[in-house]
Every structure is written in C-alpha cells, then in structure tokens.
Amino acid sequence: MNEEGKVSVNIRKYEFTVWESDKFIMHLLRKQAEEVVYIEKELAQKFIENEELFDSWLINLSDVNEQGVVIEALVNLNGTTTSTTLFKEPKIYSEYALLPIPYIAKAVKIIVLNEGSESEELAKEGSNNIYDFSHEEYYVFFNPIKILKEFYAVIIVTSKGLEFIPLPEIKKYVGVVEQKRKTTKKLRKRRKKKKKKR
C-alpha cells in the first residue's frame, strides 16, 4: 500500500515467442512490461470478493484485441493476494495443443524424455534432450505446442516446481486452441492465497 493509502495492483504483460527443437515447436512467454497501478482500498476489496469485477477491470485496462499476449494482475490486501489473468493465444492452428500448465512461472529447464522415466535424475542420462533456460527469461502458461516427432514425455522445470507431462497428455489437447477460439477469445485463471501466520 502506497501513494496516499491506496492499494497497488501489479500488472505484468507477457508476449509469446516461438522456440523450436527437433521434437516440437513451442510458444514460450517473455515478459514485455511491468507496471503498478494504484486503486482505492474499497475497490481492491471488491476485486477480492468478486472475480468477474477484477476480470472486467483488467480487460478494460488492456488491449484485448491484441493476439499472443498474457496479462496478469495481482492485488494484495490484508494478507490476501488475488490474481486474474487475461490470455490471448497467438495465431495458431488446429495441429497445436495447449501445454497443461495453469500458472505463470519462469522456465528453468525443459527435458524431453525419449524413453520411459519420470525421474529428473534419470532424465539426465541416455539419449534424452535437455534444454537449459536458467539464464533466459522464458515463462510458461498454457503454452501452444506442435509435436514434430514422437517422444515419451516432457519435464518442464519451473521456478514453482516440476511438471511431468506424457506425450498422450499433450496430444489429447490437440485442436483445443482452434475449438476454444470459436467459443471464447480469452482464458482467465485466478487464485487467492493467504499469508501463513507465524
């Protein structure tokens, strides 16, 4: 809270950029801008209580006609953090799927498992492909992905944890992007969390 007792809303804008390996083409996110907007405490309380109001506020604040953009807004009031996310997929087609990662996090490493193994340690050996993003600024969040060659699974290591995603899990979402475009033009995710008492 600052600027004469108002509540800050942190707004982060990400844009999709194409990253390609011999196994797949993926649209990863890069952070393009970050700003702080100050609102009245009463409005912040309404955002915490009413997700649709927070969504509408972010939509009105943003250029919703822009493609290939993810915009996240976070507000914290009395130890409760609430966020909403506006998702505008890039121009992609039916052979793409959306990687089932429902949170925004920095990509640390992508491991492509060519054979069955759910262990990151085992994944470091053999003929698996390992891509290190620890020195890059790439982010994940429902990333569009197009499979070029078969593999067993992919492990996405992020700043928030590890996601093990078998190839069949990805394939079942192929065509979802095109279908979703016909029904809705935005996908919003929201979360609330309270600070732990010590």
mmCIF file of C-alpha atoms in Angstrom:
data_model
loop_
_atom_site.group_PDB
_atom_site.id
_atom_site.type_symbol
_atom_site.label_atom_id
_atom_site.label_comp_id
_atom_site.label_asym_id
_atom_site.label_seq_id
_atom_site.Cartn_x
_atom_site.Cartn_y
_atom_site.Cartn_z
ATOM 1 C CA MET A 1 0.000 0.000 0.000
ATOM 2 C CA ASN A 2 1.416 3.382 -1.007
ATOM 3 C CA GLU A 3 0.540 6.638 -2.769
ATOM 4 C CA GLU A 4 -1.617 8.125 -0.015
ATOM 5 C CA GLY A 5 -3.074 4.916 1.347
ATOM 6 C CA LYS A 6 -4.140 3.389 -1.962
ATOM 7 C CA VAL A 7 -3.639 -0.283 -2.812
ATOM 8 C CA SER A 8 -1.174 -1.277 -5.535
ATOM 9 C CA VAL A 9 -2.071 -3.618 -8.390
ATOM 10 C CA ASN A 10 0.941 -5.208 -10.075
ATOM 11 C CA ILE A 11 0.360 -5.743 -13.790
ATOM 12 C CA ARG A 12 2.692 -7.902 -15.859
ATOM 13 C CA LYS A 13 2.450 -8.290 -19.613
ATOM 14 C CA TYR A 14 3.942 -11.284 -21.427
ATOM 15 C CA GLU A 15 4.153 -11.960 -25.157
ATOM 16 C CA PHE A 16 4.575 -15.294 -26.924
ATOM 17 C CA THR A 17 7.734 -16.041 -28.874
ATOM 18 C CA VAL A 18 8.460 -19.148 -30.924
ATOM 19 C CA TRP A 19 11.035 -21.646 -29.633
ATOM 20 C CA GLU A 20 11.803 -24.744 -31.677
ATOM 21 C CA SER A 21 13.571 -28.063 -31.135
ATOM 22 C CA ASP A 22 13.681 -31.146 -33.349
ATOM 23 C CA LYS A 23 10.784 -32.616 -31.306
ATOM 24 C CA PHE A 24 8.300 -29.752 -31.148
ATOM 25 C CA ILE A 25 7.574 -26.094 -31.724
ATOM 26 C CA MET A 26 6.523 -24.230 -28.598
ATOM 27 C CA HIS A 27 5.375 -20.685 -27.995
ATOM 28 C CA LEU A 28 7.100 -19.565 -24.796
ATOM 29 C CA LEU A 29 6.361 -16.326 -22.983
ATOM 30 C CA ARG A 30 8.685 -13.373 -22.474
ATOM 31 C CA LYS A 31 7.898 -10.570 -20.044
ATOM 32 C CA GLN A 32 7.434 -7.349 -22.018
ATOM 33 C CA ALA A 33 6.318 -4.860 -19.399
ATOM 34 C CA GLU A 34 5.510 -4.454 -15.732
ATOM 35 C CA GLU A 35 3.731 -1.583 -14.036
ATOM 36 C CA VAL A 36 1.987 -0.675 -10.806
ATOM 37 C CA VAL A 37 -1.486 0.880 -10.754
ATOM 38 C CA TYR A 38 -2.914 2.334 -7.537
ATOM 39 C CA ILE A 39 -6.589 1.884 -6.674
ATOM 40 C CA GLU A 40 -8.810 2.693 -3.721
ATOM 41 C CA LYS A 41 -8.891 0.190 -0.870
ATOM 42 C CA GLU A 42 -12.631 -0.320 -1.334
ATOM 43 C CA LEU A 43 -12.131 -1.311 -4.977
ATOM 44 C CA ALA A 44 -9.351 -3.741 -4.030
ATOM 45 C CA GLN A 45 -11.728 -5.372 -1.541
ATOM 46 C CA LYS A 46 -14.338 -5.724 -4.281
ATOM 47 C CA PHE A 47 -11.759 -7.406 -6.546
ATOM 48 C CA ILE A 48 -11.033 -9.946 -3.816
ATOM 49 C CA GLU A 49 -14.734 -10.635 -3.327
ATOM 50 C CA ASN A 50 -15.818 -10.539 -6.986
ATOM 51 C CA GLU A 51 -13.655 -12.245 -9.623
ATOM 52 C CA GLU A 52 -15.779 -11.040 -12.543
ATOM 53 C CA LEU A 53 -15.282 -7.422 -11.494
ATOM 54 C CA PHE A 54 -11.500 -7.913 -11.343
ATOM 55 C CA ASP A 55 -11.588 -9.618 -14.760
ATOM 56 C CA SER A 56 -13.632 -6.784 -16.295
ATOM 57 C CA TRP A 57 -11.309 -4.164 -14.825
ATOM 58 C CA LEU A 58 -8.260 -5.858 -16.369
ATOM 59 C CA ILE A 59 -9.981 -6.287 -19.736
ATOM 60 C CA ASN A 60 -10.935 -2.612 -19.827
ATOM 61 C CA LEU A 61 -7.399 -1.632 -18.870
ATOM 62 C CA SER A 62 -5.801 -3.824 -21.549
ATOM 63 C CA ASP A 63 -5.907 -4.020 -25.320
ATOM 64 C CA VAL A 64 -7.960 -7.205 -25.610
ATOM 65 C CA ASN A 65 -7.747 -7.158 -29.414
ATOM 66 C CA GLU A 66 -4.038 -7.918 -29.288
ATOM 67 C CA GLN A 67 -3.029 -11.530 -30.045
ATOM 68 C CA GLY A 68 -0.279 -13.560 -28.419
ATOM 69 C CA VAL A 69 -0.467 -11.831 -25.048
ATOM 70 C CA VAL A 70 -0.854 -12.879 -21.433
ATOM 71 C CA ILE A 71 -1.595 -10.141 -18.891
ATOM 72 C CA GLU A 72 -1.552 -10.880 -15.170
ATOM 73 C CA ALA A 73 -2.804 -8.566 -12.425
ATOM 74 C CA LEU A 74 -2.134 -9.157 -8.726
ATOM 75 C CA VAL A 75 -3.552 -7.268 -5.767
ATOM 76 C CA ASN A 76 -2.717 -7.791 -2.094
ATOM 77 C CA LEU A 77 -4.944 -6.569 0.712
ATOM 78 C CA ASN A 78 -4.694 -7.552 4.376
ATOM 79 C CA GLY A 79 -2.518 -10.561 3.630
ATOM 80 C CA THR A 80 -4.729 -11.927 0.847
ATOM 81 C CA THR A 81 -3.274 -11.968 -2.667
ATOM 82 C CA THR A 82 -5.707 -12.253 -5.556
ATOM 83 C CA SER A 83 -4.766 -12.521 -9.200
ATOM 84 C CA THR A 84 -6.505 -12.655 -12.546
ATOM 85 C CA THR A 85 -5.017 -13.480 -15.932
ATOM 86 C CA LEU A 86 -6.065 -12.467 -19.430
ATOM 87 C CA PHE A 87 -4.943 -14.974 -22.080
ATOM 88 C CA LYS A 88 -4.884 -14.175 -25.811
ATOM 89 C CA GLU A 89 -3.302 -17.019 -27.740
ATOM 90 C CA PRO A 90 -1.060 -16.286 -30.731
ATOM 91 C CA LYS A 91 -2.349 -17.031 -34.221
ATOM 92 C CA ILE A 92 -2.012 -20.811 -34.363
ATOM 93 C CA TYR A 93 -3.932 -23.665 -35.898
ATOM 94 C CA SER A 94 -5.590 -26.997 -35.150
ATOM 95 C CA GLU A 95 -2.386 -29.072 -35.014
ATOM 96 C CA TYR A 96 -1.357 -27.183 -31.875
ATOM 97 C CA ALA A 97 -2.208 -28.131 -28.310
ATOM 98 C CA LEU A 98 -2.078 -26.042 -25.138
ATOM 99 C CA LEU A 99 0.502 -27.317 -22.662
ATOM 100 C CA PRO A 100 -1.476 -28.001 -19.447
ATOM 101 C CA ILE A 101 0.428 -25.649 -17.128
ATOM 102 C CA PRO A 102 -2.210 -23.415 -15.448
ATOM 103 C CA TYR A 103 0.155 -20.983 -13.731
ATOM 104 C CA ILE A 104 2.732 -18.416 -14.836
ATOM 105 C CA ALA A 105 6.280 -19.373 -13.891
ATOM 106 C CA LYS A 106 9.811 -18.886 -15.181
ATOM 107 C CA ALA A 107 11.064 -21.809 -17.265
ATOM 108 C CA VAL A 108 14.292 -23.222 -15.823
ATOM 109 C CA LYS A 109 14.719 -26.360 -17.910
ATOM 110 C CA ILE A 110 12.896 -28.481 -20.461
ATOM 111 C CA ILE A 111 13.753 -32.184 -20.595
ATOM 112 C CA VAL A 112 12.427 -34.319 -23.436
ATOM 113 C CA LEU A 113 12.309 -37.973 -22.418
ATOM 114 C CA ASN A 114 12.709 -40.271 -25.395
ATOM 115 C CA GLU A 115 12.157 -43.350 -23.202
ATOM 116 C CA GLY A 116 10.043 -44.051 -20.124
ATOM 117 C CA SER A 117 11.322 -42.306 -16.988
ATOM 118 C CA GLU A 118 9.597 -39.997 -14.523
ATOM 119 C CA SER A 119 12.751 -39.079 -12.634
ATOM 120 C CA GLU A 120 14.647 -35.898 -13.390
ATOM 121 C CA GLU A 121 17.859 -37.651 -12.302
ATOM 122 C CA LEU A 122 17.290 -40.497 -14.755
ATOM 123 C CA ALA A 123 16.405 -37.950 -17.388
ATOM 124 C CA LYS A 124 19.936 -36.566 -17.238
ATOM 125 C CA GLU A 125 21.288 -39.782 -18.707
ATOM 126 C CA GLY A 126 20.854 -41.527 -22.013
ATOM 127 C CA SER A 127 19.503 -40.105 -25.239
ATOM 128 C CA ASN A 128 17.186 -37.521 -23.702
ATOM 129 C CA ASN A 129 17.247 -33.894 -24.788
ATOM 130 C CA ILE A 130 17.887 -31.254 -22.113
ATOM 131 C CA TYR A 131 17.376 -27.540 -22.749
ATOM 132 C CA ASP A 132 18.616 -25.142 -20.086
ATOM 133 C CA PHE A 133 16.730 -21.842 -19.742
ATOM 134 C CA SER A 134 18.167 -20.830 -16.374
ATOM 135 C CA HIS A 135 19.945 -17.842 -17.946
ATOM 136 C CA GLU A 136 16.989 -16.909 -20.142
ATOM 137 C CA GLU A 137 13.744 -15.089 -19.380
ATOM 138 C CA TYR A 138 11.181 -17.546 -20.706
ATOM 139 C CA TYR A 139 7.870 -18.243 -18.952
ATOM 140 C CA VAL A 140 5.251 -20.969 -19.164
ATOM 141 C CA PHE A 141 1.449 -20.735 -19.046
ATOM 142 C CA PHE A 142 -0.812 -22.800 -21.316
ATOM 143 C CA ASN A 143 1.892 -22.617 -23.993
ATOM 144 C CA PRO A 144 0.828 -23.606 -27.526
ATOM 145 C CA ILE A 145 2.858 -26.618 -28.700
ATOM 146 C CA LYS A 146 3.059 -28.504 -32.002
ATOM 147 C CA ILE A 147 4.562 -32.009 -31.954
ATOM 148 C CA LEU A 148 7.076 -32.703 -34.738
ATOM 149 C CA LYS A 149 8.484 -36.089 -33.611
ATOM 150 C CA GLU A 150 7.311 -38.696 -31.129
ATOM 151 C CA PHE A 151 8.773 -38.828 -27.610
ATOM 152 C CA TYR A 152 7.760 -40.372 -24.297
ATOM 153 C CA ALA A 153 7.177 -37.294 -22.146
ATOM 154 C CA VAL A 154 8.414 -33.817 -21.365
ATOM 155 C CA ILE A 155 9.515 -32.488 -17.993
ATOM 156 C CA ILE A 156 9.097 -28.745 -17.523
ATOM 157 C CA VAL A 157 11.174 -27.469 -14.611
ATOM 158 C CA THR A 158 9.942 -24.040 -13.479
ATOM 159 C CA SER A 159 10.579 -21.579 -10.691
ATOM 160 C CA LYS A 160 7.477 -23.016 -8.979
ATOM 161 C CA GLY A 161 8.143 -26.713 -9.367
ATOM 162 C CA LEU A 162 8.244 -29.546 -11.865
ATOM 163 C CA GLU A 163 5.639 -30.680 -14.390
ATOM 164 C CA PHE A 164 5.841 -34.203 -15.833
ATOM 165 C CA ILE A 165 3.692 -34.351 -18.979
ATOM 166 C CA PRO A 166 3.461 -37.585 -21.024
ATOM 167 C CA LEU A 167 3.012 -37.193 -24.771
ATOM 168 C CA PRO A 168 -0.563 -38.652 -24.724
ATOM 169 C CA GLU A 169 -1.491 -35.952 -22.190
ATOM 170 C CA ILE A 170 -0.353 -33.306 -24.676
ATOM 171 C CA LYS A 171 -1.962 -34.984 -27.674
ATOM 172 C CA LYS A 172 -5.399 -35.107 -26.091
ATOM 173 C CA TYR A 173 -5.449 -31.302 -26.162
ATOM 174 C CA VAL A 174 -4.573 -31.040 -29.870
ATOM 175 C CA GLY A 175 -7.228 -28.951 -31.575
ATOM 176 C CA VAL A 176 -8.327 -27.333 -28.306
ATOM 177 C CA VAL A 177 -6.868 -23.991 -29.410
ATOM 178 C CA GLU A 178 -8.967 -23.854 -32.567
ATOM 179 C CA GLN A 179 -12.076 -25.047 -30.718
ATOM 180 C CA LYS A 180 -11.557 -22.534 -27.943
ATOM 181 C CA ARG A 181 -11.156 -19.709 -30.434
ATOM 182 C CA LYS A 182 -14.637 -20.456 -31.734
ATOM 183 C CA THR A 183 -16.227 -20.341 -28.301
ATOM 184 C CA THR A 184 -14.251 -17.732 -26.390
ATOM 185 C CA LYS A 185 -11.414 -15.336 -27.006
ATOM 186 C CA LYS A 186 -9.947 -15.313 -23.542
ATOM 187 C CA LEU A 187 -8.958 -17.700 -20.827
ATOM 188 C CA ARG A 188 -8.610 -16.299 -17.338
ATOM 189 C CA LYS A 189 -7.059 -18.011 -14.373
ATOM 190 C CA ARG A 190 -7.400 -16.740 -10.844
ATOM 191 C CA ARG A 191 -6.002 -17.650 -7.486
ATOM 192 C CA LYS A 192 -6.190 -16.495 -3.897
ATOM 193 C CA LYS A 193 -3.691 -17.165 -1.200
ATOM 194 C CA LYS A 194 -3.354 -16.041 2.377
ATOM 195 C CA LYS A 195 -0.133 -15.421 4.198
ATOM 196 C CA LYS A 196 0.672 -18.061 6.761
ATOM 197 C CA LYS A 197 0.543 -16.946 10.366
ATOM 198 C CA ARG A 198 3.773 -17.386 12.224
#
